[in-house]
């Protein structure tokens, strides 16, 4: 923990972490709030699912695009524009009576305009700390983001069910605007300028490290989404047990990230971390399959083990991407990784839902384990594609350009 204390004492680090967590807090609330609101307005979960799908498609499509825009027009301009448009779209969803098609349009706009805070902050980090501290900072960031997934769903569910879905969406808009303003006005955001990329859009995805991070992020978050559906199916929507078990899952990730964030990252780091996730999820399949063992304690114990590997795996993704691309390409690279994770979440939820209907909750845990196992095998098979960051600077590759010389 001494290393983390030293990190947080570095000028600007604590402030930018707190600001970006606040700005990203709505990410853990919006999907659930839209689902509850549209279902209440239309009386149909199918309609709510369509609106949520439109928002997810918009977010996945826009991630790399808006991230790349920050190198062309500057972080503050892009973040201000996307925050304003996203807030307006959510206000329209909350306050204007619409049909399903109308809700889908505004859901799509909200997704397309999701502020690229995650790409921005991970582009800023290498400029805040020295090379020795950078991998630890990525680990701390990956760990602390679990706070969003622990608290945000609980907060928005309480507001939506106890007060109403309209106040829930208005709360999201308030946090989005306030948190976004805090992050946008942070001095670090103004000081860091992303050079304009000279390569065509999407070319960065051709880099092996970025492609590896995108694929593994897809598999890891697919596993997490399947787990969420499985836990809800096991313990029901109305019980306290489902929320507690999912919170324990996130706490395991938080603890793993803080405990192992200082460990140097070699080529086998991702395979080891994904193997831990897979081991915990495989154990959950056997626990749920054993009648009488499907208690919150047993399932929670398995998910704690799985969770321990999640934040460390995400930290490897962020660090290896940072160390392998030019600074002008980092924001777009993180945008593609985020898109992979969103697609993984959608597919993981869909596969889990199908299996729950056909085989019960055990099928969803098996799907989650399958995603994680494939991720571990993929990391092992392509281990030579992972950079060795042990004792190496994880900062992005500097952008260079010809300097005119007067002769």
mmCIF file of C-alpha atoms in Angstrom, residues 22 26 87 90-91 167-181:
data_model
loop_
_atom_site.group_PDB
_atom_site.id
_atom_site.type_symbol
_atom_site.label_atom_id
_atom_site.label_comp_id
_atom_site.label_asym_id
_atom_site.label_seq_id
_atom_site.Cartn_x
_atom_site.Cartn_y
_atom_site.Cartn_z
ATOM 1 C CA UNK A 22 -17.396 10.614 -10.682
ATOM 2 C CA UNK A 26 -23.394 7.103 -14.614
ATOM 3 C CA UNK A 87 -27.367 14.757 -21.038
ATOM 4 C CA UNK A 90 -31.276 11.318 -21.322
ATOM 5 C CA UNK A 91 -33.476 14.302 -20.435
ATOM 6 C CA UNK A 167 -36.049 11.066 -10.861
ATOM 7 C CA UNK A 168 -33.570 8.223 -11.437
ATOM 8 C CA UNK A 169 -32.771 9.467 -14.949
ATOM 9 C CA UNK A 170 -32.591 13.071 -13.711
ATOM 10 C CA UNK A 171 -30.103 11.954 -11.045
ATOM 11 C CA UNK A 172 -27.957 10.379 -13.773
ATOM 12 C CA UNK A 173 -28.028 13.624 -15.786
ATOM 13 C CA UNK A 174 -27.003 15.600 -12.696
ATOM 14 C CA UNK A 175 -24.035 13.333 -11.955
ATOM 15 C CA UNK A 176 -23.095 13.200 -15.649
ATOM 16 C CA UNK A 177 -22.959 16.986 -15.933
ATOM 17 C CA UNK A 178 -21.356 17.646 -12.535
ATOM 18 C CA UNK A 179 -18.809 14.834 -12.802
ATOM 19 C CA UNK A 180 -18.098 15.678 -16.425
ATOM 20 C CA UNK A 181 -17.517 19.335 -15.579
#
